[in-house]
Amino acid sequence: MARGEGKWLVVVPVLMFAAVFVASRFFFNRFVAFRIKPIYQILLSKSVRTHELSQKADPVGHIEDELNRWAEKNAREIARLKENERYRKEFLGNVSHEIKTPIFTLQGYIVTLLDGAIEDKAVNRKYLERSEKNIDRLIHIVDDLEEISKLEAGAPVLEKECFDVVALVREIADSLEMDAARRRIGIRVGNPHGQPPVPVTADRRRIAQVITNLLSNSIKYGREGGETRIGFVDMFDRVLVEVKDDGIGIAEENIPRVFERFFRVDKSRSREQGGTGLGLAIVKHILEAHGERITLRSKLGEGSAFSFTLSKK
């Protein structure tokens, strides 16, 4: 390999990484701006009041009295703003951690290549392939951040249509077949004796995202050599979809937290497989936008079952 060509193999991943990093900062800033907007509104309101009070004889005393009265009347709002600030700091810390990990890994590979490893064809190929995986992880993080920011900024516009949810599940299961095969996990869709079509009305693209996230989660935390089953239950005007595995399960005290952003049951396995910790939060928001709910049954060491409903109409 020519030295000039080798350098381009390093430059291209660096440029891709820079683009992903800039995009991640953009979506993060937009998300945070939405979360702290109420704080700016209140500060603006107080500045107007302060300006009016400054015309009086004792503006400092009047401002203090006004702020005290405001605090008494708005104790709940103050608590909410403090919670928003706590959330903002926690979110920033989580995002920073998620982005730093692939960044530092990329940096290590690139420095090694620049120090001479690029001349070794076998080594530079291995490091470039690993760099590509970390770039893919960064892109996945940015995509999830963009999605969660849109969902939390308000109800998304849903493009509802009638489709067969069984066919959609089979399509997604086929796309994840190689991931499941690596862990020798079988995926069974519907009744083994014959599953009829189940028509539902929803945003097909977003429900596909829900099913993809749930199946990916099931494969990631499933028991090696185990099985993931997707079942369908007719509930008159609705259908219940259940994704069940025989994996590691979830401790009872952690069940209420699984739909929180960045929460992980098994942090070491999530780090190893590159999860963002936003998948289940996105699932919850998408279903809530449809007016539906998701529930979880799980027992540590025995597996988990995620269930959600969809309208037939």
PDB file of C-alpha atoms in Angstrom:
ATOM      1  CA  MET A   1       0.000   0.000   0.000  1.00  0.00           C
ATOM      2  CA  ALA A   2       1.360   3.437  -0.942  1.00  0.00           C
ATOM      3  CA  ARG A   3       2.015   5.765   1.955  1.00  0.00           C
ATOM      4  CA  GLY A   4      -0.292   8.432   0.482  1.00  0.00           C
ATOM      5  CA  GLU A   5      -3.130   5.932   0.211  1.00  0.00           C
ATOM      6  CA  GLY A   6      -2.499   4.771   3.766  1.00  0.00           C
ATOM      7  CA  LYS A   7      -2.784   8.294   5.097  1.00  0.00           C
ATOM      8  CA  TRP A   8      -6.157   8.696   3.406  1.00  0.00           C
ATOM      9  CA  LEU A   9      -7.333   5.579   5.240  1.00  0.00           C
ATOM     10  CA  VAL A  10      -6.699   7.487   8.457  1.00  0.00           C
ATOM     11  CA  VAL A  11      -7.973  10.881   7.304  1.00  0.00           C
ATOM     12  CA  VAL A  12     -11.379   9.611   6.135  1.00  0.00           C
ATOM     13  CA  PRO A  13     -12.360   8.075   9.530  1.00  0.00           C
ATOM     14  CA  VAL A  14     -11.149  11.244  11.282  1.00  0.00           C
ATOM     15  CA  LEU A  15     -13.348  13.433   9.072  1.00  0.00           C
ATOM     16  CA  MET A  16     -16.318  11.115   9.604  1.00  0.00           C
ATOM     17  CA  PHE A  17     -15.753  11.202  13.346  1.00  0.00           C
ATOM     18  CA  ALA A  18     -15.605  15.014  13.345  1.00  0.00           C
ATOM     19  CA  ALA A  19     -18.900  15.227  11.460  1.00  0.00           C
ATOM     20  CA  VAL A  20     -20.604  12.827  13.876  1.00  0.00           C
ATOM     21  CA  PHE A  21     -19.258  14.694  16.903  1.00  0.00           C
ATOM     22  CA  VAL A  22     -20.513  18.066  15.623  1.00  0.00           C
ATOM     23  CA  ALA A  23     -23.930  16.567  14.876  1.00  0.00           C
ATOM     24  CA  SER A  24     -24.140  15.014  18.343  1.00  0.00           C
ATOM     25  CA  ARG A  25     -23.412  18.373  19.976  1.00  0.00           C
ATOM     26  CA  PHE A  26     -26.092  20.035  17.847  1.00  0.00           C
ATOM     27  CA  PHE A  27     -28.816  17.573  18.806  1.00  0.00           C
ATOM     28  CA  PHE A  28     -27.758  17.560  22.438  1.00  0.00           C
ATOM     29  CA  ASN A  29     -27.855  21.375  22.666  1.00  0.00           C
ATOM     30  CA  ARG A  30     -31.274  21.439  21.036  1.00  0.00           C
ATOM     31  CA  PHE A  31     -32.538  18.834  23.493  1.00  0.00           C
ATOM     32  CA  VAL A  32     -31.183  20.681  26.531  1.00  0.00           C
ATOM     33  CA  ALA A  33     -32.566  23.998  25.269  1.00  0.00           C
ATOM     34  CA  PHE A  34     -36.038  22.485  25.194  1.00  0.00           C
ATOM     35  CA  ARG A  35     -35.707  21.083  28.715  1.00  0.00           C
ATOM     36  CA  ILE A  36     -34.609  24.383  30.310  1.00  0.00           C
ATOM     37  CA  LYS A  37     -36.876  26.701  28.312  1.00  0.00           C
ATOM     38  CA  PRO A  38     -39.236  27.168  31.323  1.00  0.00           C
ATOM     39  CA  ILE A  39     -36.320  28.574  33.328  1.00  0.00           C
ATOM     40  CA  TYR A  40     -35.714  31.290  30.749  1.00  0.00           C
ATOM     41  CA  GLN A  41     -39.398  32.192  30.680  1.00  0.00           C
ATOM     42  CA  ILE A  42     -39.512  32.663  34.445  1.00  0.00           C
ATOM     43  CA  LEU A  43     -36.305  34.715  34.490  1.00  0.00           C
ATOM     44  CA  LEU A  44     -37.727  36.967  31.775  1.00  0.00           C
ATOM     45  CA  SER A  45     -40.904  37.449  33.782  1.00  0.00           C
ATOM     46  CA  LYS A  46     -38.914  38.350  36.907  1.00  0.00           C
ATOM     47  CA  SER A  47     -36.733  40.837  35.016  1.00  0.00           C
ATOM     48  CA  VAL A  48     -39.856  42.704  33.876  1.00  0.00           C
ATOM     49  CA  ARG A  49     -41.164  42.854  37.426  1.00  0.00           C
ATOM     50  CA  THR A  50     -37.801  44.029  38.689  1.00  0.00           C
ATOM     51  CA  HIS A  51     -37.787  46.860  36.164  1.00  0.00           C
ATOM     52  CA  GLU A  52     -41.223  48.012  37.367  1.00  0.00           C
ATOM     53  CA  LEU A  53     -40.205  47.845  41.024  1.00  0.00           C
ATOM     54  CA  SER A  54     -37.011  49.806  40.421  1.00  0.00           C
ATOM     55  CA  GLN A  55     -39.142  52.937  40.038  1.00  0.00           C
ATOM     56  CA  LYS A  56     -40.156  52.729  43.741  1.00  0.00           C
ATOM     57  CA  ALA A  57     -38.347  54.255  46.714  1.00  0.00           C
ATOM     58  CA  ASP A  58     -36.869  51.017  48.048  1.00  0.00           C
ATOM     59  CA  PRO A  59     -36.437  48.757  45.033  1.00  0.00           C
ATOM     60  CA  VAL A  60     -34.254  46.192  46.843  1.00  0.00           C
ATOM     61  CA  GLY A  61     -36.778  45.688  49.624  1.00  0.00           C
ATOM     62  CA  HIS A  62     -39.669  45.437  47.202  1.00  0.00           C
ATOM     63  CA  ILE A  63     -37.786  42.969  45.014  1.00  0.00           C
ATOM     64  CA  GLU A  64     -37.024  40.787  48.031  1.00  0.00           C
ATOM     65  CA  ASP A  65     -40.659  40.857  49.152  1.00  0.00           C
ATOM     66  CA  GLU A  66     -41.845  40.077  45.643  1.00  0.00           C
ATOM     67  CA  LEU A  67     -39.437  37.175  45.268  1.00  0.00           C
ATOM     68  CA  ASN A  68     -40.474  35.751  48.641  1.00  0.00           C
ATOM     69  CA  ARG A  69     -44.152  35.934  47.694  1.00  0.00           C
ATOM     70  CA  TRP A  70     -43.399  34.386  44.331  1.00  0.00           C
ATOM     71  CA  ALA A  71     -41.423  31.555  45.983  1.00  0.00           C
ATOM     72  CA  GLU A  72     -44.287  30.798  48.364  1.00  0.00           C
ATOM     73  CA  LYS A  73     -46.814  30.657  45.541  1.00  0.00           C
ATOM     74  CA  ASN A  74     -44.569  28.685  43.197  1.00  0.00           C
ATOM     75  CA  ALA A  75     -42.870  26.154  45.445  1.00  0.00           C
ATOM     76  CA  ARG A  76     -43.959  23.335  43.156  1.00  0.00           C
ATOM     77  CA  GLU A  77     -42.647  25.148  40.075  1.00  0.00           C
ATOM     78  CA  ILE A  78     -39.314  25.788  41.822  1.00  0.00           C
ATOM     79  CA  ALA A  79     -39.051  22.082  42.652  1.00  0.00           C
ATOM     80  CA  ARG A  80     -39.789  21.234  39.021  1.00  0.00           C
ATOM     81  CA  LEU A  81     -37.102  23.640  37.810  1.00  0.00           C
ATOM     82  CA  LYS A  82     -34.590  22.114  40.218  1.00  0.00           C
ATOM     83  CA  GLU A  83     -35.527  18.688  38.884  1.00  0.00           C
ATOM     84  CA  ASN A  84     -35.052  19.935  35.318  1.00  0.00           C
ATOM     85  CA  GLU A  85     -31.601  21.227  36.239  1.00  0.00           C
ATOM     86  CA  ARG A  86     -30.704  17.937  37.908  1.00  0.00           C
ATOM     87  CA  TYR A  87     -31.940  16.099  34.816  1.00  0.00           C
ATOM     88  CA  ARG A  88     -29.921  18.413  32.538  1.00  0.00           C
ATOM     89  CA  LYS A  89     -26.698  17.710  34.449  1.00  0.00           C
ATOM     90  CA  GLU A  90     -27.364  13.973  34.531  1.00  0.00           C
ATOM     91  CA  PHE A  91     -28.207  13.931  30.836  1.00  0.00           C
ATOM     92  CA  LEU A  92     -25.043  15.884  29.974  1.00  0.00           C
ATOM     93  CA  GLY A  93     -22.941  13.480  32.021  1.00  0.00           C
ATOM     94  CA  ASN A  94     -24.483  10.425  30.370  1.00  0.00           C
ATOM     95  CA  VAL A  95     -24.147  11.804  26.848  1.00  0.00           C
ATOM     96  CA  SER A  96     -20.548  12.851  27.475  1.00  0.00           C
ATOM     97  CA  HIS A  97     -19.704   9.372  28.725  1.00  0.00           C
ATOM     98  CA  GLU A  98     -21.395   7.661  25.776  1.00  0.00           C
ATOM     99  CA  ILE A  99     -19.589   9.835  23.231  1.00  0.00           C
ATOM    100  CA  LYS A 100     -16.184   9.801  24.942  1.00  0.00           C
ATOM    101  CA  THR A 101     -15.860   6.008  24.873  1.00  0.00           C
ATOM    102  CA  PRO A 102     -15.838   5.575  21.060  1.00  0.00           C
ATOM    103  CA  ILE A 103     -13.921   8.855  20.644  1.00  0.00           C
ATOM    104  CA  PHE A 104     -11.038   7.729  22.854  1.00  0.00           C
ATOM    105  CA  THR A 105     -11.046   4.306  21.197  1.00  0.00           C
ATOM    106  CA  LEU A 106     -10.831   5.940  17.771  1.00  0.00           C
ATOM    107  CA  GLN A 107      -8.051   8.197  18.980  1.00  0.00           C
ATOM    108  CA  GLY A 108      -6.033   5.191  20.153  1.00  0.00           C
ATOM    109  CA  TYR A 109      -6.367   3.402  16.812  1.00  0.00           C
ATOM    110  CA  ILE A 110      -5.496   6.513  14.795  1.00  0.00           C
ATOM    111  CA  VAL A 111      -2.435   7.350  16.918  1.00  0.00           C
ATOM    112  CA  THR A 112      -1.204   3.764  16.550  1.00  0.00           C
ATOM    113  CA  LEU A 113      -1.624   3.935  12.771  1.00  0.00           C
ATOM    114  CA  LEU A 114       0.174   7.271  12.543  1.00  0.00           C
ATOM    115  CA  ASP A 115       3.036   5.894  14.648  1.00  0.00           C
ATOM    116  CA  GLY A 116       3.834   3.379  11.910  1.00  0.00           C
ATOM    117  CA  ALA A 117       1.255   0.600  12.118  1.00  0.00           C
ATOM    118  CA  ILE A 118      -0.298   1.886   8.900  1.00  0.00           C
ATOM    119  CA  GLU A 119       2.588   0.296   6.972  1.00  0.00           C
ATOM    120  CA  ASP A 120       1.482  -3.157   8.161  1.00  0.00           C
ATOM    121  CA  LYS A 121      -1.437  -4.114   5.916  1.00  0.00           C
ATOM    122  CA  ALA A 122      -2.922  -6.683   8.319  1.00  0.00           C
ATOM    123  CA  VAL A 123      -2.724  -4.347  11.328  1.00  0.00           C
ATOM    124  CA  ASN A 124      -4.027  -1.248   9.569  1.00  0.00           C
ATOM    125  CA  ARG A 125      -7.000  -3.176   8.173  1.00  0.00           C
ATOM    126  CA  LYS A 126      -7.884  -4.524  11.612  1.00  0.00           C
ATOM    127  CA  TYR A 127      -7.652  -1.070  13.217  1.00  0.00           C
ATOM    128  CA  LEU A 128      -9.619   0.603  10.425  1.00  0.00           C
ATOM    129  CA  GLU A 129     -12.385  -1.996  10.756  1.00  0.00           C
ATOM    130  CA  ARG A 130     -12.530  -1.345  14.501  1.00  0.00           C
ATOM    131  CA  SER A 131     -12.568   2.392  13.835  1.00  0.00           C
ATOM    132  CA  GLU A 132     -15.504   1.905  11.475  1.00  0.00           C
ATOM    133  CA  LYS A 133     -17.435   0.086  14.222  1.00  0.00           C
ATOM    134  CA  ASN A 134     -16.834   2.957  16.632  1.00  0.00           C
ATOM    135  CA  ILE A 135     -17.947   5.480  14.002  1.00  0.00           C
ATOM    136  CA  ASP A 136     -21.114   3.414  13.514  1.00  0.00           C
ATOM    137  CA  ARG A 137     -21.643   3.530  17.272  1.00  0.00           C
ATOM    138  CA  LEU A 138     -21.297   7.331  17.281  1.00  0.00           C
ATOM    139  CA  ILE A 139     -23.793   7.612  14.428  1.00  0.00           C
ATOM    140  CA  HIS A 140     -26.201   5.355  16.329  1.00  0.00           C
ATOM    141  CA  ILE A 141     -25.866   7.541  19.428  1.00  0.00           C
ATOM    142  CA  VAL A 142     -26.565  10.687  17.401  1.00  0.00           C
ATOM    143  CA  ASP A 143     -29.595   9.071  15.738  1.00  0.00           C
ATOM    144  CA  ASP A 144     -31.036   8.045  19.109  1.00  0.00           C
ATOM    145  CA  LEU A 145     -30.370  11.490  20.608  1.00  0.00           C
ATOM    146  CA  GLU A 146     -32.136  13.124  17.678  1.00  0.00           C
ATOM    147  CA  GLU A 147     -35.089  10.752  18.009  1.00  0.00           C
ATOM    148  CA  ILE A 148     -35.515  11.178  21.777  1.00  0.00           C
ATOM    149  CA  SER A 149     -35.225  14.980  21.483  1.00  0.00           C
ATOM    150  CA  LYS A 150     -37.975  15.053  18.839  1.00  0.00           C
ATOM    151  CA  LEU A 151     -40.234  12.764  20.863  1.00  0.00           C
ATOM    152  CA  GLU A 152     -39.806  14.751  24.077  1.00  0.00           C
ATOM    153  CA  ALA A 153     -40.252  18.102  22.331  1.00  0.00           C
ATOM    154  CA  GLY A 154     -43.904  17.237  21.693  1.00  0.00           C
ATOM    155  CA  ALA A 155     -46.216  14.676  20.165  1.00  0.00           C
ATOM    156  CA  PRO A 156     -44.682  13.551  16.843  1.00  0.00           C
ATOM    157  CA  VAL A 157     -46.715  13.640  13.664  1.00  0.00           C
ATOM    158  CA  LEU A 158     -47.868  10.073  13.096  1.00  0.00           C
ATOM    159  CA  GLU A 159     -48.465   8.754   9.596  1.00  0.00           C
ATOM    160  CA  LYS A 160     -51.000   6.068  10.420  1.00  0.00           C
ATOM    161  CA  GLU A 161     -51.875   3.314   7.996  1.00  0.00           C
ATOM    162  CA  CYS A 162     -53.309  -0.194   8.100  1.00  0.00           C
ATOM    163  CA  PHE A 163     -50.701  -2.979   7.930  1.00  0.00           C
ATOM    164  CA  ASP A 164     -50.106  -6.564   9.033  1.00  0.00           C
ATOM    165  CA  VAL A 165     -48.057  -6.407  12.242  1.00  0.00           C
ATOM    166  CA  VAL A 166     -47.157 -10.116  11.944  1.00  0.00           C
ATOM    167  CA  ALA A 167     -45.547  -9.529   8.543  1.00  0.00           C
ATOM    168  CA  LEU A 168     -43.681  -6.526   9.966  1.00  0.00           C
ATOM    169  CA  VAL A 169     -42.334  -8.576  12.893  1.00  0.00           C
ATOM    170  CA  ARG A 170     -41.178 -11.336  10.533  1.00  0.00           C
ATOM    171  CA  GLU A 171     -39.437  -8.778   8.329  1.00  0.00           C
ATOM    172  CA  ILE A 172     -37.553  -7.328  11.314  1.00  0.00           C
ATOM    173  CA  ALA A 173     -36.750 -10.773  12.727  1.00  0.00           C
ATOM    174  CA  ASP A 174     -35.181 -11.727   9.383  1.00  0.00           C
ATOM    175  CA  SER A 175     -33.039  -8.564   9.433  1.00  0.00           C
ATOM    176  CA  LEU A 176     -31.740  -9.485  12.921  1.00  0.00           C
ATOM    177  CA  GLU A 177     -31.164 -13.145  12.090  1.00  0.00           C
ATOM    178  CA  MET A 178     -27.355 -12.851  11.942  1.00  0.00           C
ATOM    179  CA  ASP A 179     -27.196 -11.034  15.304  1.00  0.00           C
ATOM    180  CA  ALA A 180     -29.316 -13.782  16.860  1.00  0.00           C
ATOM    181  CA  ALA A 181     -27.252 -16.536  15.198  1.00  0.00           C
ATOM    182  CA  ARG A 182     -24.042 -15.182  16.741  1.00  0.00           C
ATOM    183  CA  ARG A 183     -25.528 -15.961  20.164  1.00  0.00           C
ATOM    184  CA  ARG A 184     -27.381 -19.062  18.947  1.00  0.00           C
ATOM    185  CA  ILE A 185     -30.732 -17.497  19.838  1.00  0.00           C
ATOM    186  CA  GLY A 186     -33.793 -18.673  17.957  1.00  0.00           C
ATOM    187  CA  ILE A 187     -36.593 -16.233  17.065  1.00  0.00           C
ATOM    188  CA  ARG A 188     -40.131 -17.613  16.875  1.00  0.00           C
ATOM    189  CA  VAL A 189     -42.889 -15.419  15.473  1.00  0.00           C
ATOM    190  CA  GLY A 190     -46.525 -16.135  16.317  1.00  0.00           C
ATOM    191  CA  ASN A 191     -48.284 -19.464  16.672  1.00  0.00           C
ATOM    192  CA  PRO A 192     -46.023 -22.335  15.514  1.00  0.00           C
ATOM    193  CA  HIS A 193     -49.108 -24.115  14.101  1.00  0.00           C
ATOM    194  CA  GLY A 194     -49.885 -21.181  11.825  1.00  0.00           C
ATOM    195  CA  GLN A 195     -50.135 -17.479  12.547  1.00  0.00           C
ATOM    196  CA  PRO A 196     -52.833 -15.583  10.619  1.00  0.00           C
ATOM    197  CA  PRO A 197     -52.292 -11.935   9.626  1.00  0.00           C
ATOM    198  CA  VAL A 198     -53.063  -9.333  12.310  1.00  0.00           C
ATOM    199  CA  PRO A 199     -54.041  -5.973  10.775  1.00  0.00           C
ATOM    200  CA  VAL A 200     -53.431  -2.870  12.909  1.00  0.00           C
ATOM    201  CA  THR A 201     -53.585   0.869  12.325  1.00  0.00           C
ATOM    202  CA  ALA A 202     -50.487   2.814  13.378  1.00  0.00           C
ATOM    203  CA  ASP A 203     -47.393   4.582  12.094  1.00  0.00           C
ATOM    204  CA  ARG A 204     -45.655   1.600  10.474  1.00  0.00           C
ATOM    205  CA  ARG A 205     -42.177   3.139  10.471  1.00  0.00           C
ATOM    206  CA  ARG A 206     -42.305   3.998  14.163  1.00  0.00           C
ATOM    207  CA  ILE A 207     -43.817   0.669  15.199  1.00  0.00           C
ATOM    208  CA  ALA A 208     -40.997  -0.977  13.240  1.00  0.00           C
ATOM    209  CA  GLN A 209     -38.613   1.019  15.433  1.00  0.00           C
ATOM    210  CA  VAL A 210     -40.404  -0.238  18.568  1.00  0.00           C
ATOM    211  CA  ILE A 211     -40.180  -3.873  17.462  1.00  0.00           C
ATOM    212  CA  THR A 212     -36.553  -3.508  16.334  1.00  0.00           C
ATOM    213  CA  ASN A 213     -35.518  -2.036  19.690  1.00  0.00           C
ATOM    214  CA  LEU A 214     -37.359  -4.731  21.668  1.00  0.00           C
ATOM    215  CA  LEU A 215     -35.981  -7.599  19.568  1.00  0.00           C
ATOM    216  CA  SER A 216     -32.438  -6.180  19.635  1.00  0.00           C
ATOM    217  CA  ASN A 217     -32.704  -5.862  23.407  1.00  0.00           C
ATOM    218  CA  SER A 218     -33.948  -9.431  23.674  1.00  0.00           C
ATOM    219  CA  ILE A 219     -31.027 -10.734  21.617  1.00  0.00           C
ATOM    220  CA  LYS A 220     -28.508  -8.662  23.556  1.00  0.00           C
ATOM    221  CA  TYR A 221     -29.734  -9.812  26.984  1.00  0.00           C
ATOM    222  CA  GLY A 222     -31.057 -13.218  25.962  1.00  0.00           C
ATOM    223  CA  ARG A 223     -29.582 -16.504  27.114  1.00  0.00           C
ATOM    224  CA  GLU A 224     -27.013 -17.870  24.686  1.00  0.00           C
ATOM    225  CA  GLY A 225     -28.633 -20.832  22.983  1.00  0.00           C
ATOM    226  CA  GLY A 226     -32.061 -19.622  24.112  1.00  0.00           C
ATOM    227  CA  GLU A 227     -35.150 -18.369  22.322  1.00  0.00           C
ATOM    228  CA  THR A 228     -37.110 -15.161  21.783  1.00  0.00           C
ATOM    229  CA  ARG A 229     -40.828 -15.507  21.110  1.00  0.00           C
ATOM    230  CA  ILE A 230     -43.139 -12.869  19.681  1.00  0.00           C
ATOM    231  CA  GLY A 231     -46.803 -13.560  20.339  1.00  0.00           C
ATOM    232  CA  PHE A 232     -50.073 -11.879  19.344  1.00  0.00           C
ATOM    233  CA  VAL A 233     -53.278 -11.828  21.403  1.00  0.00           C
ATOM    234  CA  ASP A 234     -56.611 -10.613  20.013  1.00  0.00           C
ATOM    235  CA  MET A 235     -58.289  -8.120  22.381  1.00  0.00           C
ATOM    236  CA  PHE A 236     -61.377  -7.186  20.312  1.00  0.00           C
ATOM    237  CA  ASP A 237     -60.524  -3.670  19.081  1.00  0.00           C
ATOM    238  CA  ARG A 238     -56.822  -4.066  19.877  1.00  0.00           C
ATOM    239  CA  VAL A 239     -54.031  -6.576  19.567  1.00  0.00           C
ATOM    240  CA  LEU A 240     -51.486  -7.342  22.282  1.00  0.00           C
ATOM    241  CA  VAL A 241     -47.931  -7.881  21.016  1.00  0.00           C
ATOM    242  CA  GLU A 242     -45.533  -9.631  23.397  1.00  0.00           C
ATOM    243  CA  VAL A 243     -41.762 -10.042  23.031  1.00  0.00           C
ATOM    244  CA  LYS A 244     -40.575 -12.699  25.473  1.00  0.00           C
ATOM    245  CA  ASP A 245     -37.121 -14.153  26.110  1.00  0.00           C
ATOM    246  CA  ASP A 246     -35.477 -16.593  28.519  1.00  0.00           C
ATOM    247  CA  GLY A 247     -32.482 -14.359  29.224  1.00  0.00           C
ATOM    248  CA  ILE A 248     -30.872 -12.808  32.272  1.00  0.00           C
ATOM    249  CA  GLY A 249     -34.054 -11.125  33.478  1.00  0.00           C
ATOM    250  CA  ILE A 250     -34.334  -7.952  35.535  1.00  0.00           C
ATOM    251  CA  ALA A 251     -34.256  -7.529  39.306  1.00  0.00           C
ATOM    252  CA  GLU A 252     -37.589  -6.369  40.729  1.00  0.00           C
ATOM    253  CA  GLU A 253     -36.151  -3.100  42.047  1.00  0.00           C
ATOM    254  CA  ASN A 254     -34.890  -2.183  38.555  1.00  0.00           C
ATOM    255  CA  ILE A 255     -38.131  -2.821  36.651  1.00  0.00           C
ATOM    256  CA  PRO A 256     -39.554   0.716  37.227  1.00  0.00           C
ATOM    257  CA  ARG A 257     -36.345   2.206  35.780  1.00  0.00           C
ATOM    258  CA  VAL A 258     -35.895   0.245  32.556  1.00  0.00           C
ATOM    259  CA  PHE A 259     -37.648   2.908  30.450  1.00  0.00           C
ATOM    260  CA  GLU A 260     -35.433   5.713  31.786  1.00  0.00           C
ATOM    261  CA  ARG A 261     -32.889   7.263  29.436  1.00  0.00           C
ATOM    262  CA  PHE A 262     -29.449   5.638  29.649  1.00  0.00           C
ATOM    263  CA  PHE A 263     -30.521   3.087  32.258  1.00  0.00           C
ATOM    264  CA  ARG A 264     -28.892  -0.304  31.772  1.00  0.00           C
ATOM    265  CA  VAL A 265     -29.559  -3.533  33.599  1.00  0.00           C
ATOM    266  CA  ASP A 266     -26.199  -5.059  32.624  1.00  0.00           C
ATOM    267  CA  LYS A 267     -23.748  -2.192  32.093  1.00  0.00           C
ATOM    268  CA  SER A 268     -20.800  -4.404  31.133  1.00  0.00           C
ATOM    269  CA  ARG A 269     -22.722  -6.215  28.395  1.00  0.00           C
ATOM    270  CA  SER A 270     -24.203  -2.963  27.078  1.00  0.00           C
ATOM    271  CA  ARG A 271     -20.758  -1.352  26.841  1.00  0.00           C
ATOM    272  CA  GLU A 272     -19.398  -4.426  25.055  1.00  0.00           C
ATOM    273  CA  GLN A 273     -22.205  -4.464  22.479  1.00  0.00           C
ATOM    274  CA  GLY A 274     -22.463  -0.701  22.036  1.00  0.00           C
ATOM    275  CA  GLY A 275     -25.959   0.107  23.269  1.00  0.00           C
ATOM    276  CA  THR A 276     -26.902   3.745  23.819  1.00  0.00           C
ATOM    277  CA  GLY A 277     -29.290   3.172  26.709  1.00  0.00           C
ATOM    278  CA  LEU A 278     -32.004   5.140  24.870  1.00  0.00           C
ATOM    279  CA  GLY A 279     -33.780   2.296  23.062  1.00  0.00           C
ATOM    280  CA  LEU A 280     -36.485   1.536  25.624  1.00  0.00           C
ATOM    281  CA  ALA A 281     -37.088   5.231  26.349  1.00  0.00           C
ATOM    282  CA  ILE A 282     -37.733   5.717  22.619  1.00  0.00           C
ATOM    283  CA  VAL A 283     -40.084   2.702  22.618  1.00  0.00           C
ATOM    284  CA  LYS A 284     -42.096   4.166  25.501  1.00  0.00           C
ATOM    285  CA  HIS A 285     -42.422   7.601  23.856  1.00  0.00           C
ATOM    286  CA  ILE A 286     -43.492   6.165  20.486  1.00  0.00           C
ATOM    287  CA  LEU A 287     -46.216   4.031  22.058  1.00  0.00           C
ATOM    288  CA  GLU A 288     -47.427   6.906  24.234  1.00  0.00           C
ATOM    289  CA  ALA A 289     -47.702   9.048  21.093  1.00  0.00           C
ATOM    290  CA  HIS A 290     -50.049   6.340  19.752  1.00  0.00           C
ATOM    291  CA  GLY A 291     -52.072   6.447  22.968  1.00  0.00           C
ATOM    292  CA  GLU A 292     -50.775   2.990  23.924  1.00  0.00           C
ATOM    293  CA  ARG A 293     -48.754   1.622  26.840  1.00  0.00           C
ATOM    294  CA  ILE A 294     -45.938  -0.856  27.275  1.00  0.00           C
ATOM    295  CA  THR A 295     -45.644  -3.173  30.259  1.00  0.00           C
ATOM    296  CA  LEU A 296     -42.860  -5.404  31.524  1.00  0.00           C
ATOM    297  CA  ARG A 297     -42.884  -8.687  33.396  1.00  0.00           C
ATOM    298  CA  SER A 298     -39.509 -10.042  34.417  1.00  0.00           C
ATOM    299  CA  LYS A 299     -37.779 -12.281  36.900  1.00  0.00           C
ATOM    300  CA  LEU A 300     -34.062 -12.259  37.519  1.00  0.00           C
ATOM    301  CA  GLY A 301     -32.420 -15.258  35.891  1.00  0.00           C
ATOM    302  CA  GLU A 302     -35.577 -16.381  34.083  1.00  0.00           C
ATOM    303  CA  GLY A 303     -36.184 -13.807  31.358  1.00  0.00           C
ATOM    304  CA  SER A 304     -38.384 -10.841  30.468  1.00  0.00           C
ATOM    305  CA  ALA A 305     -41.614 -10.181  28.572  1.00  0.00           C
ATOM    306  CA  PHE A 306     -42.411  -6.771  27.065  1.00  0.00           C
ATOM    307  CA  SER A 307     -46.045  -6.302  26.009  1.00  0.00           C
ATOM    308  CA  PHE A 308     -47.766  -3.453  24.189  1.00  0.00           C
ATOM    309  CA  THR A 309     -51.084  -2.903  22.455  1.00  0.00           C
ATOM    310  CA  LEU A 310     -51.982  -1.547  19.029  1.00  0.00           C
ATOM    311  CA  SER A 311     -55.327  -0.444  17.683  1.00  0.00           C
ATOM    312  CA  LYS A 312     -57.011  -2.471  14.951  1.00  0.00           C
ATOM    313  CA  LYS A 313     -58.937   0.581  13.723  1.00  0.00           C
TER     314      LYS A 313
END
